[in-house]
């Protein structure tokens, strides 16, 4: 499998660090499939997995951030004879894969040839090699026709370091950066649609995640917690191991409900969440918080509310979906596999004790006054002492 990466190649002196992390992430993604070998070849990676289902390898590589595209290839010596033979085989494989059969169709199978001659010692220049390969394929396989724009198949040859890689399939990757190169962040993970998408988008920028979920037992039951665990399992397919910290939030919510004005309850609840998330972030080495907030979506996500909630933390708060509407967020959730889990009808703590008319423009002075009736430090300490940590791993059953 020939693997290509994008922006990693622009990292200058830091490029080896990014490549090393990408190689490690590929090995982790494929490690349980059998013996694998990942090697670097001048701006590319070569992944070899012995006696493994190619479709499974493709599926897993498609969930590794940092890959722009990848191709199952025939690797041969960089000689004209070997390249010509491999191109013929690759075309036949491509036709079989796509179900093209010139004998059974009145329409020809269209194709073009592309050549990347990174190794300039190869004796034939790129344009000439492409022309010769096209002629060789036309002569060797009946029913073909050259078409430069939008052909049925593209046979590609990539020549580098004395080797030729010949292929007829290019599979798009997720792009982004390898998870782990950008440090660690703490994801505030509810059971809803937005926060898993925010976590996924953070991982795409190379951020390793820890997650905190606020659980209000017995008002939210085990089904609610299991729903969040299932979301974590999906996220591990893209980022590897994920620790979920299940924080006991019942007592805090009861205190807020009993002692704070109704209009500020959501704001004060979110301020507690940020305080607790920061404590756990500092304990686990996370450098930022990540939320699924989108401007204007609910009362706690107006700019005025965000200012009031942010006041309790000095950590950067990353909001990857802040400019997305619900339709866009749902679309990503469907693509990454979290949507069907998120819409399961189990309440999370954010939907409990919800006031009829929460403030959309909370006054900070009034919020401070409302919090004076609460033992903030004592409530946080008690809640964190009851926190349960669960660990989830990539490819676990």
mmCIF file of C-alpha atoms in Angstrom:
data_model
loop_
_atom_site.group_PDB
_atom_site.id
_atom_site.type_symbol
_atom_site.label_atom_id
_atom_site.label_comp_id
_atom_site.label_asym_id
_atom_site.label_seq_id
_atom_site.Cartn_x
_atom_site.Cartn_y
_atom_site.Cartn_z
ATOM 1 C CA UNK A 1 0.000 0.000 0.000
ATOM 2 C CA UNK A 2 1.556 3.310 -1.096
ATOM 3 C CA UNK A 3 0.563 6.064 1.335
ATOM 4 C CA UNK A 4 0.666 9.802 0.611
ATOM 5 C CA UNK A 5 0.552 12.652 3.100
ATOM 6 C CA UNK A 6 -0.053 16.348 2.520
ATOM 7 C CA UNK A 7 0.742 19.212 4.889
ATOM 8 C CA UNK A 8 3.219 17.053 6.834
ATOM 9 C CA UNK A 9 5.529 17.542 3.866
ATOM 10 C CA UNK A 10 5.545 21.312 4.541
ATOM 11 C CA UNK A 11 6.749 21.093 8.156
ATOM 12 C CA UNK A 12 10.404 21.769 7.403
ATOM 13 C CA UNK A 13 12.778 20.690 10.162
ATOM 14 C CA UNK A 14 9.851 19.302 12.184
ATOM 15 C CA UNK A 15 8.805 16.969 9.390
ATOM 16 C CA UNK A 16 10.569 13.864 10.829
ATOM 17 C CA UNK A 17 8.571 14.233 14.060
ATOM 18 C CA UNK A 18 5.289 14.291 12.135
ATOM 19 C CA UNK A 19 6.331 11.364 9.941
ATOM 20 C CA UNK A 20 7.355 9.327 12.983
ATOM 21 C CA UNK A 21 3.978 9.886 14.627
ATOM 22 C CA UNK A 22 2.113 9.017 11.422
ATOM 23 C CA UNK A 23 4.071 5.767 11.082
ATOM 24 C CA UNK A 24 3.300 4.892 14.712
ATOM 25 C CA UNK A 25 -0.412 5.622 14.217
ATOM 26 C CA UNK A 26 -0.549 3.431 11.091
ATOM 27 C CA UNK A 27 1.105 0.583 12.972
ATOM 28 C CA UNK A 28 -1.400 0.899 15.808
ATOM 29 C CA UNK A 29 -4.331 0.975 13.397
ATOM 30 C CA UNK A 30 -3.189 -2.202 11.626
ATOM 31 C CA UNK A 31 -1.234 -3.907 14.384
ATOM 32 C CA UNK A 32 -3.763 -6.613 15.259
ATOM 33 C CA UNK A 33 -4.108 -7.734 11.636
ATOM 34 C CA UNK A 34 -0.746 -9.454 11.512
ATOM 35 C CA UNK A 35 2.868 -8.650 10.766
ATOM 36 C CA UNK A 36 3.179 -5.199 9.214
ATOM 37 C CA UNK A 37 6.035 -3.158 7.872
ATOM 38 C CA UNK A 38 5.931 0.608 7.368
ATOM 39 C CA UNK A 39 8.859 2.244 5.591
ATOM 40 C CA UNK A 40 9.594 5.737 4.270
ATOM 41 C CA UNK A 41 10.311 6.296 0.594
ATOM 42 C CA UNK A 42 11.094 9.947 -0.221
ATOM 43 C CA UNK A 43 7.847 11.754 0.498
ATOM 44 C CA UNK A 44 5.755 8.590 0.667
ATOM 45 C CA UNK A 45 5.168 5.706 3.057
ATOM 46 C CA UNK A 46 5.027 2.067 2.021
ATOM 47 C CA UNK A 47 2.792 -0.190 4.134
ATOM 48 C CA UNK A 48 3.131 -3.936 3.747
ATOM 49 C CA UNK A 49 0.834 -6.319 5.624
ATOM 50 C CA UNK A 50 1.273 -10.038 5.010
ATOM 51 C CA UNK A 51 -1.734 -12.292 4.296
ATOM 52 C CA UNK A 52 -4.398 -9.801 5.327
ATOM 53 C CA UNK A 53 -7.736 -8.846 3.777
ATOM 54 C CA UNK A 54 -6.977 -5.809 1.611
ATOM 55 C CA UNK A 55 -10.445 -4.372 2.203
ATOM 56 C CA UNK A 56 -9.863 -4.349 5.977
ATOM 57 C CA UNK A 57 -6.528 -2.583 5.513
ATOM 58 C CA UNK A 58 -8.180 0.032 3.273
ATOM 59 C CA UNK A 59 -10.986 0.606 5.777
ATOM 60 C CA UNK A 60 -8.574 1.150 8.655
ATOM 61 C CA UNK A 61 -6.165 3.374 6.741
ATOM 62 C CA UNK A 62 -9.190 5.457 5.804
ATOM 63 C CA UNK A 63 -9.565 6.351 9.483
ATOM 64 C CA UNK A 64 -5.955 7.448 10.081
ATOM 65 C CA UNK A 65 -5.589 11.225 10.200
ATOM 66 C CA UNK A 66 -2.659 12.609 8.231
ATOM 67 C CA UNK A 67 -3.153 10.489 5.114
ATOM 68 C CA UNK A 68 -4.191 12.352 1.971
ATOM 69 C CA UNK A 69 -4.614 9.220 -0.133
ATOM 70 C CA UNK A 70 -3.324 5.677 -0.520
ATOM 71 C CA UNK A 71 -3.190 2.998 -3.202
ATOM 72 C CA UNK A 72 -2.788 -0.775 -3.382
ATOM 73 C CA UNK A 73 0.287 -1.064 -5.609
ATOM 74 C CA UNK A 74 2.447 -3.461 -7.538
ATOM 75 C CA UNK A 75 6.058 -2.801 -6.520
ATOM 76 C CA UNK A 76 8.657 -3.758 -9.139
ATOM 77 C CA UNK A 77 12.218 -2.897 -10.036
ATOM 78 C CA UNK A 78 12.519 0.395 -11.887
ATOM 79 C CA UNK A 79 13.224 -1.115 -15.293
ATOM 80 C CA UNK A 80 11.132 -0.466 -18.416
ATOM 81 C CA UNK A 81 10.334 -4.153 -18.861
ATOM 82 C CA UNK A 82 9.072 -4.577 -15.286
ATOM 83 C CA UNK A 83 7.022 -1.375 -15.448
ATOM 84 C CA UNK A 84 5.337 -2.393 -18.718
ATOM 85 C CA UNK A 85 4.367 -5.800 -17.340
ATOM 86 C CA UNK A 86 3.085 -4.311 -14.064
ATOM 87 C CA UNK A 87 1.014 -1.695 -15.918
ATOM 88 C CA UNK A 88 -0.729 -4.440 -17.904
ATOM 89 C CA UNK A 89 -1.484 -6.375 -14.699
ATOM 90 C CA UNK A 90 -2.697 -3.244 -12.910
ATOM 91 C CA UNK A 91 -5.092 -2.390 -15.749
ATOM 92 C CA UNK A 92 -6.511 -5.928 -15.721
ATOM 93 C CA UNK A 93 -6.960 -5.743 -11.936
ATOM 94 C CA UNK A 94 -8.688 -2.384 -12.228
ATOM 95 C CA UNK A 95 -11.084 -3.616 -14.880
ATOM 96 C CA UNK A 96 -11.971 -6.653 -12.787
ATOM 97 C CA UNK A 97 -12.428 -4.519 -9.645
ATOM 98 C CA UNK A 98 -14.757 -2.066 -11.396
ATOM 99 C CA UNK A 99 -16.624 -4.730 -13.360
ATOM 100 C CA UNK A 100 -15.547 -3.555 -16.820
ATOM 101 C CA UNK A 101 -15.715 -6.171 -19.546
ATOM 102 C CA UNK A 102 -15.137 -4.975 -23.140
ATOM 103 C CA UNK A 103 -16.297 -8.338 -24.484
ATOM 104 C CA UNK A 104 -19.738 -7.866 -22.919
ATOM 105 C CA UNK A 105 -20.139 -4.184 -23.794
ATOM 106 C CA UNK A 106 -20.344 -2.248 -27.030
ATOM 107 C CA UNK A 107 -18.649 0.707 -25.333
ATOM 108 C CA UNK A 108 -14.841 0.736 -24.932
ATOM 109 C CA UNK A 109 -13.210 1.041 -21.510
ATOM 110 C CA UNK A 110 -11.512 4.436 -21.404
ATOM 111 C CA UNK A 111 -8.218 5.077 -19.631
ATOM 112 C CA UNK A 112 -5.224 7.314 -19.282
ATOM 113 C CA UNK A 113 -1.710 6.838 -17.882
ATOM 114 C CA UNK A 114 0.049 9.154 -15.425
ATOM 115 C CA UNK A 115 3.729 8.975 -14.536
ATOM 116 C CA UNK A 116 5.604 10.540 -11.627
ATOM 117 C CA UNK A 117 9.345 10.090 -12.272
ATOM 118 C CA UNK A 118 10.848 11.240 -8.969
ATOM 119 C CA UNK A 119 13.912 9.063 -9.686
ATOM 120 C CA UNK A 120 15.572 10.885 -12.576
ATOM 121 C CA UNK A 121 17.948 7.975 -13.244
ATOM 122 C CA UNK A 122 15.101 6.081 -14.875
ATOM 123 C CA UNK A 123 16.002 6.090 -18.602
ATOM 124 C CA UNK A 124 12.646 7.208 -20.051
ATOM 125 C CA UNK A 125 11.173 10.645 -19.309
ATOM 126 C CA UNK A 126 7.669 10.912 -17.853
ATOM 127 C CA UNK A 127 5.703 12.018 -20.932
ATOM 128 C CA UNK A 128 7.396 9.503 -23.193
ATOM 129 C CA UNK A 129 6.898 6.677 -20.677
ATOM 130 C CA UNK A 130 3.198 7.526 -20.379
ATOM 131 C CA UNK A 131 2.871 7.458 -24.175
ATOM 132 C CA UNK A 132 4.659 4.103 -24.470
ATOM 133 C CA UNK A 133 2.623 2.553 -21.644
ATOM 134 C CA UNK A 134 -0.614 3.713 -23.281
ATOM 135 C CA UNK A 135 0.375 2.022 -26.510
ATOM 136 C CA UNK A 136 1.375 -1.137 -24.645
ATOM 137 C CA UNK A 137 -2.019 -1.312 -22.899
ATOM 138 C CA UNK A 138 -3.944 -0.719 -26.162
ATOM 139 C CA UNK A 139 -2.003 -3.514 -27.813
ATOM 140 C CA UNK A 140 -2.322 -5.907 -24.893
ATOM 141 C CA UNK A 141 -5.992 -5.533 -23.943
ATOM 142 C CA UNK A 142 -8.758 -5.394 -26.564
ATOM 143 C CA UNK A 143 -11.570 -2.867 -26.151
ATOM 144 C CA UNK A 144 -9.588 0.000 -24.585
ATOM 145 C CA UNK A 145 -9.651 3.645 -25.628
ATOM 146 C CA UNK A 146 -7.520 6.558 -24.442
ATOM 147 C CA UNK A 147 -9.450 9.407 -22.805
ATOM 148 C CA UNK A 148 -7.530 12.118 -20.979
ATOM 149 C CA UNK A 149 -10.503 13.732 -19.187
ATOM 150 C CA UNK A 150 -12.642 11.672 -16.799
ATOM 151 C CA UNK A 151 -11.646 8.192 -18.063
ATOM 152 C CA UNK A 152 -13.044 4.989 -16.577
ATOM 153 C CA UNK A 153 -9.618 4.016 -15.204
ATOM 154 C CA UNK A 154 -6.284 5.687 -14.521
ATOM 155 C CA UNK A 155 -3.115 3.623 -14.454
ATOM 156 C CA UNK A 156 -0.402 5.427 -12.511
ATOM 157 C CA UNK A 157 3.315 4.832 -12.217
ATOM 158 C CA UNK A 158 5.373 6.347 -9.390
ATOM 159 C CA UNK A 159 9.127 5.857 -9.803
ATOM 160 C CA UNK A 160 11.400 6.601 -6.845
ATOM 161 C CA UNK A 161 14.597 5.243 -5.286
ATOM 162 C CA UNK A 162 15.118 2.480 -7.834
ATOM 163 C CA UNK A 163 11.605 1.128 -7.525
ATOM 164 C CA UNK A 164 8.388 1.549 -9.500
ATOM 165 C CA UNK A 165 4.951 1.539 -7.917
ATOM 166 C CA UNK A 166 2.148 0.804 -10.353
ATOM 167 C CA UNK A 167 -1.537 1.165 -9.434
ATOM 168 C CA UNK A 168 -5.027 1.781 -10.792
ATOM 169 C CA UNK A 169 -6.824 2.855 -7.624
ATOM 170 C CA UNK A 170 -6.354 5.969 -5.466
ATOM 171 C CA UNK A 171 -8.389 6.061 -2.267
ATOM 172 C CA UNK A 172 -8.869 9.449 -0.563
ATOM 173 C CA UNK A 173 -7.789 9.715 3.079
ATOM 174 C CA UNK A 174 -9.005 11.989 5.859
ATOM 175 C CA UNK A 175 -6.134 14.473 5.580
ATOM 176 C CA UNK A 176 -5.248 16.578 8.596
ATOM 177 C CA UNK A 177 -2.402 15.847 10.998
ATOM 178 C CA UNK A 178 -1.437 12.646 12.828
ATOM 179 C CA UNK A 179 -3.176 12.390 16.202
ATOM 180 C CA UNK A 180 -0.701 13.267 18.938
ATOM 181 C CA UNK A 181 1.476 15.857 17.182
ATOM 182 C CA UNK A 182 -0.518 18.809 18.531
ATOM 183 C CA UNK A 183 -0.693 17.868 22.204
ATOM 184 C CA UNK A 184 -3.643 16.744 24.296
ATOM 185 C CA UNK A 185 -7.032 18.329 25.050
ATOM 186 C CA UNK A 186 -10.000 17.522 27.304
ATOM 187 C CA UNK A 187 -13.272 16.973 25.419
ATOM 188 C CA UNK A 188 -16.518 17.798 27.227
ATOM 189 C CA UNK A 189 -18.486 14.855 25.860
ATOM 190 C CA UNK A 190 -22.263 14.777 26.201
ATOM 191 C CA UNK A 191 -24.493 12.172 24.637
ATOM 192 C CA UNK A 192 -25.564 14.580 21.910
ATOM 193 C CA UNK A 193 -24.635 15.084 18.277
ATOM 194 C CA UNK A 194 -22.253 18.049 18.496
ATOM 195 C CA UNK A 195 -19.537 17.137 21.000
ATOM 196 C CA UNK A 196 -18.426 13.857 19.323
ATOM 197 C CA UNK A 197 -18.080 15.762 16.049
ATOM 198 C CA UNK A 198 -16.037 18.447 17.834
ATOM 199 C CA UNK A 199 -13.780 15.724 19.229
ATOM 200 C CA UNK A 200 -13.335 14.154 15.804
ATOM 201 C CA UNK A 201 -12.457 17.516 14.251
ATOM 202 C CA UNK A 202 -9.927 18.176 17.017
ATOM 203 C CA UNK A 203 -8.251 14.851 16.331
ATOM 204 C CA UNK A 204 -8.054 15.802 12.664
ATOM 205 C CA UNK A 205 -5.753 18.653 13.690
ATOM 206 C CA UNK A 206 -3.454 16.245 15.515
ATOM 207 C CA UNK A 207 -4.921 16.606 19.026
ATOM 208 C CA UNK A 208 -4.982 13.602 21.336
ATOM 209 C CA UNK A 209 -8.135 13.475 23.448
ATOM 210 C CA UNK A 210 -9.209 12.749 26.988
ATOM 211 C CA UNK A 211 -12.957 13.069 27.613
ATOM 212 C CA UNK A 212 -15.128 14.070 30.553
ATOM 213 C CA UNK A 213 -18.812 13.225 30.813
ATOM 214 C CA UNK A 214 -21.094 14.648 33.494
ATOM 215 C CA UNK A 215 -23.387 11.926 34.849
ATOM 216 C CA UNK A 216 -26.363 12.683 37.068
ATOM 217 C CA UNK A 217 -27.293 9.310 38.505
ATOM 218 C CA UNK A 218 -30.052 8.323 39.266
ATOM 219 C CA UNK A 219 -31.666 10.975 37.038
ATOM 220 C CA UNK A 220 -29.545 9.685 34.158
ATOM 221 C CA UNK A 221 -29.179 5.911 34.157
ATOM 222 C CA UNK A 222 -26.701 3.319 32.927
ATOM 223 C CA UNK A 223 -28.149 3.478 29.410
ATOM 224 C CA UNK A 224 -27.088 7.109 29.210
ATOM 225 C CA UNK A 225 -23.556 6.262 30.326
ATOM 226 C CA UNK A 226 -23.335 3.321 27.934
ATOM 227 C CA UNK A 227 -24.388 5.620 25.094
ATOM 228 C CA UNK A 228 -21.402 7.874 25.819
ATOM 229 C CA UNK A 229 -19.149 4.819 26.061
ATOM 230 C CA UNK A 230 -20.311 3.773 22.581
ATOM 231 C CA UNK A 231 -19.442 7.251 21.266
ATOM 232 C CA UNK A 232 -15.956 6.840 22.737
ATOM 233 C CA UNK A 233 -15.579 3.502 20.973
ATOM 234 C CA UNK A 234 -16.337 5.173 17.654
ATOM 235 C CA UNK A 235 -13.835 7.968 18.307
ATOM 236 C CA UNK A 236 -11.085 5.427 19.118
ATOM 237 C CA UNK A 237 -11.327 4.130 15.562
ATOM 238 C CA UNK A 238 -9.827 7.459 14.474
ATOM 239 C CA UNK A 239 -7.562 8.419 17.366
ATOM 240 C CA UNK A 240 -6.631 5.305 19.308
ATOM 241 C CA UNK A 241 -6.909 5.013 23.083
ATOM 242 C CA UNK A 242 -9.387 7.366 24.777
ATOM 243 C CA UNK A 243 -9.858 7.797 28.524
ATOM 244 C CA UNK A 244 -13.384 8.759 29.588
ATOM 245 C CA UNK A 245 -13.767 10.427 32.988
ATOM 246 C CA UNK A 246 -17.351 9.984 34.201
ATOM 247 C CA UNK A 247 -17.915 12.790 36.703
ATOM 248 C CA UNK A 248 -20.633 12.611 39.374
ATOM 249 C CA UNK A 249 -22.735 15.728 38.781
ATOM 250 C CA UNK A 250 -25.972 15.061 40.664
ATOM 251 C CA UNK A 251 -25.158 16.913 43.876
ATOM 252 C CA UNK A 252 -23.937 19.977 41.999
ATOM 253 C CA UNK A 253 -27.112 20.155 39.925
ATOM 254 C CA UNK A 254 -29.289 19.776 43.017
ATOM 255 C CA UNK A 255 -27.459 22.620 44.753
ATOM 256 C CA UNK A 256 -27.802 24.859 41.708
ATOM 257 C CA UNK A 257 -31.505 24.090 41.415
ATOM 258 C CA UNK A 258 -32.150 24.802 45.099
ATOM 259 C CA UNK A 259 -30.023 27.905 45.573
ATOM 260 C CA UNK A 260 -29.634 29.746 42.274
ATOM 261 C CA UNK A 261 -32.069 31.866 40.227
ATOM 262 C CA UNK A 262 -33.709 29.834 37.491
ATOM 263 C CA UNK A 263 -32.513 32.052 34.637
ATOM 264 C CA UNK A 264 -28.826 31.523 35.547
ATOM 265 C CA UNK A 265 -28.898 27.789 36.250
ATOM 266 C CA UNK A 266 -27.615 26.751 32.827
ATOM 267 C CA UNK A 267 -24.806 29.314 32.947
ATOM 268 C CA UNK A 268 -23.735 28.284 36.454
ATOM 269 C CA UNK A 269 -23.938 24.591 35.555
ATOM 270 C CA UNK A 270 -21.672 25.153 32.545
ATOM 271 C CA UNK A 271 -19.244 27.135 34.692
ATOM 272 C CA UNK A 272 -18.981 24.131 37.038
ATOM 273 C CA UNK A 273 -18.357 21.864 34.052
ATOM 274 C CA UNK A 274 -15.530 24.063 32.819
ATOM 275 C CA UNK A 275 -13.952 24.219 36.279
ATOM 276 C CA UNK A 276 -14.043 20.434 36.637
ATOM 277 C CA UNK A 277 -12.818 19.850 33.104
ATOM 278 C CA UNK A 278 -9.873 22.166 33.737
ATOM 279 C CA UNK A 279 -8.945 20.295 36.936
ATOM 280 C CA UNK A 280 -8.914 16.989 35.093
ATOM 281 C CA UNK A 281 -7.094 18.539 32.131
ATOM 282 C CA UNK A 282 -4.316 19.765 34.406
ATOM 283 C CA UNK A 283 -4.109 16.334 36.041
ATOM 284 C CA UNK A 284 -3.862 14.481 32.704
ATOM 285 C CA UNK A 285 -1.549 16.902 30.894
ATOM 286 C CA UNK A 286 -4.212 18.313 28.573
ATOM 287 C CA UNK A 287 -3.532 21.841 27.350
ATOM 288 C CA UNK A 288 -7.018 22.924 26.252
ATOM 289 C CA UNK A 289 -10.726 22.178 26.549
ATOM 290 C CA UNK A 290 -12.862 21.114 23.577
ATOM 291 C CA UNK A 291 -16.622 21.642 23.365
ATOM 292 C CA UNK A 292 -19.348 21.102 20.772
ATOM 293 C CA UNK A 293 -20.716 24.627 21.087
ATOM 294 C CA UNK A 294 -22.122 26.342 18.002
ATOM 295 C CA UNK A 295 -22.917 30.049 18.178
ATOM 296 C CA UNK A 296 -26.592 30.730 18.770
ATOM 297 C CA UNK A 297 -27.739 27.109 18.852
ATOM 298 C CA UNK A 298 -28.997 27.142 22.479
ATOM 299 C CA UNK A 299 -29.106 29.629 25.367
ATOM 300 C CA UNK A 300 -25.651 28.697 26.696
ATOM 301 C CA UNK A 301 -24.085 29.192 23.265
ATOM 302 C CA UNK A 302 -24.655 32.886 22.661
ATOM 303 C CA UNK A 303 -21.513 34.988 22.715
ATOM 304 C CA UNK A 304 -22.641 36.593 25.977
ATOM 305 C CA UNK A 305 -23.098 33.149 27.550
ATOM 306 C CA UNK A 306 -19.727 31.961 26.287
ATOM 307 C CA UNK A 307 -18.031 34.977 27.872
ATOM 308 C CA UNK A 308 -19.725 34.276 31.212
ATOM 309 C CA UNK A 309 -18.848 30.574 31.106
ATOM 310 C CA UNK A 310 -15.275 31.055 29.874
ATOM 311 C CA UNK A 311 -14.463 33.328 32.786
ATOM 312 C CA UNK A 312 -13.816 30.366 35.103
ATOM 313 C CA UNK A 313 -10.942 28.902 33.069
ATOM 314 C CA UNK A 314 -7.616 30.195 31.850
ATOM 315 C CA UNK A 315 -7.244 27.308 29.415
ATOM 316 C CA UNK A 316 -7.894 27.766 25.696
ATOM 317 C CA UNK A 317 -11.395 26.553 24.814
ATOM 318 C CA UNK A 318 -11.532 25.020 21.343
ATOM 319 C CA UNK A 319 -14.912 25.021 19.605
ATOM 320 C CA UNK A 320 -14.396 23.242 16.257
ATOM 321 C CA UNK A 321 -18.077 23.436 15.186
ATOM 322 C CA UNK A 322 -18.650 27.009 16.361
ATOM 323 C CA UNK A 323 -19.522 28.264 12.870
ATOM 324 C CA UNK A 324 -21.484 25.225 11.683
ATOM 325 C CA UNK A 325 -25.247 24.935 11.550
ATOM 326 C CA UNK A 326 -27.019 21.782 12.751
ATOM 327 C CA UNK A 327 -27.332 20.335 9.264
ATOM 328 C CA UNK A 328 -23.570 20.513 8.726
ATOM 329 C CA UNK A 329 -22.837 18.947 12.108
ATOM 330 C CA UNK A 330 -25.334 16.141 11.511
ATOM 331 C CA UNK A 331 -23.774 15.428 8.126
ATOM 332 C CA UNK A 332 -20.333 14.921 9.678
ATOM 333 C CA UNK A 333 -21.817 12.827 12.504
ATOM 334 C CA UNK A 334 -23.382 10.524 9.924
ATOM 335 C CA UNK A 335 -20.116 10.239 8.012
ATOM 336 C CA UNK A 336 -18.012 9.338 11.060
ATOM 337 C CA UNK A 337 -20.519 6.932 12.601
ATOM 338 C CA UNK A 338 -21.680 8.783 15.728
ATOM 339 C CA UNK A 339 -25.088 10.049 14.621
ATOM 340 C CA UNK A 340 -27.135 6.891 15.196
ATOM 341 C CA UNK A 341 -25.694 6.594 18.707
ATOM 342 C CA UNK A 342 -26.225 10.265 19.538
ATOM 343 C CA UNK A 343 -29.925 10.200 18.702
ATOM 344 C CA UNK A 344 -30.696 7.323 21.049
ATOM 345 C CA UNK A 345 -33.363 8.617 23.497
ATOM 346 C CA UNK A 346 -31.366 8.597 26.726
ATOM 347 C CA UNK A 347 -31.175 11.932 28.531
ATOM 348 C CA UNK A 348 -27.900 13.498 29.611
ATOM 349 C CA UNK A 349 -27.435 15.902 32.507
ATOM 350 C CA UNK A 350 -27.750 18.955 30.256
ATOM 351 C CA UNK A 351 -31.409 18.203 29.578
ATOM 352 C CA UNK A 352 -32.281 17.760 33.254
ATOM 353 C CA UNK A 353 -33.435 20.633 35.481
ATOM 354 C CA UNK A 354 -33.608 22.793 32.334
ATOM 355 C CA UNK A 355 -35.333 26.110 33.134
ATOM 356 C CA UNK A 356 -38.192 27.328 30.964
ATOM 357 C CA UNK A 357 -36.502 30.662 30.243
ATOM 358 C CA UNK A 358 -32.695 30.470 30.562
ATOM 359 C CA UNK A 359 -30.802 33.708 30.184
ATOM 360 C CA UNK A 360 -29.218 34.200 26.773
ATOM 361 C CA UNK A 361 -27.292 37.285 27.947
ATOM 362 C CA UNK A 362 -26.251 36.476 31.519
ATOM 363 C CA UNK A 363 -24.986 39.403 33.568
ATOM 364 C CA UNK A 364 -21.659 38.413 35.112
ATOM 365 C CA UNK A 365 -22.179 40.424 38.274
ATOM 366 C CA UNK A 366 -25.510 38.694 38.895
ATOM 367 C CA UNK A 367 -23.956 35.298 38.141
ATOM 368 C CA UNK A 368 -21.222 35.989 40.731
ATOM 369 C CA UNK A 369 -23.866 36.943 43.267
ATOM 370 C CA UNK A 370 -25.850 33.757 42.567
ATOM 371 C CA UNK A 371 -22.748 31.609 43.039
ATOM 372 C CA UNK A 372 -22.033 33.093 46.466
ATOM 373 C CA UNK A 373 -24.621 30.743 47.962
ATOM 374 C CA UNK A 374 -22.677 27.705 46.717
ATOM 375 C CA UNK A 375 -19.645 25.940 48.200
ATOM 376 C CA UNK A 376 -17.958 25.811 44.806
ATOM 377 C CA UNK A 377 -14.671 24.275 45.915
ATOM 378 C CA UNK A 378 -16.321 21.707 48.181
ATOM 379 C CA UNK A 379 -18.791 20.619 45.510
ATOM 380 C CA UNK A 380 -16.057 20.226 42.899
ATOM 381 C CA UNK A 381 -13.779 18.251 45.212
ATOM 382 C CA UNK A 382 -16.618 15.918 46.221
ATOM 383 C CA UNK A 383 -17.613 15.361 42.601
ATOM 384 C CA UNK A 384 -14.077 14.680 41.411
ATOM 385 C CA UNK A 385 -13.512 12.162 44.213
ATOM 386 C CA UNK A 386 -16.386 10.102 42.788
ATOM 387 C CA UNK A 387 -15.146 10.348 39.193
ATOM 388 C CA UNK A 388 -14.796 7.019 37.399
ATOM 389 C CA UNK A 389 -12.276 6.607 34.574
ATOM 390 C CA UNK A 390 -12.927 4.184 31.732
ATOM 391 C CA UNK A 391 -10.417 3.411 28.989
ATOM 392 C CA UNK A 392 -11.320 2.536 25.415
ATOM 393 C CA UNK A 393 -9.001 1.195 22.734
ATOM 394 C CA UNK A 394 -8.947 1.151 18.945
ATOM 395 C CA UNK A 395 -10.404 -1.965 17.308
ATOM 396 C CA UNK A 396 -11.703 -3.425 20.580
ATOM 397 C CA UNK A 397 -14.752 -5.624 20.273
#
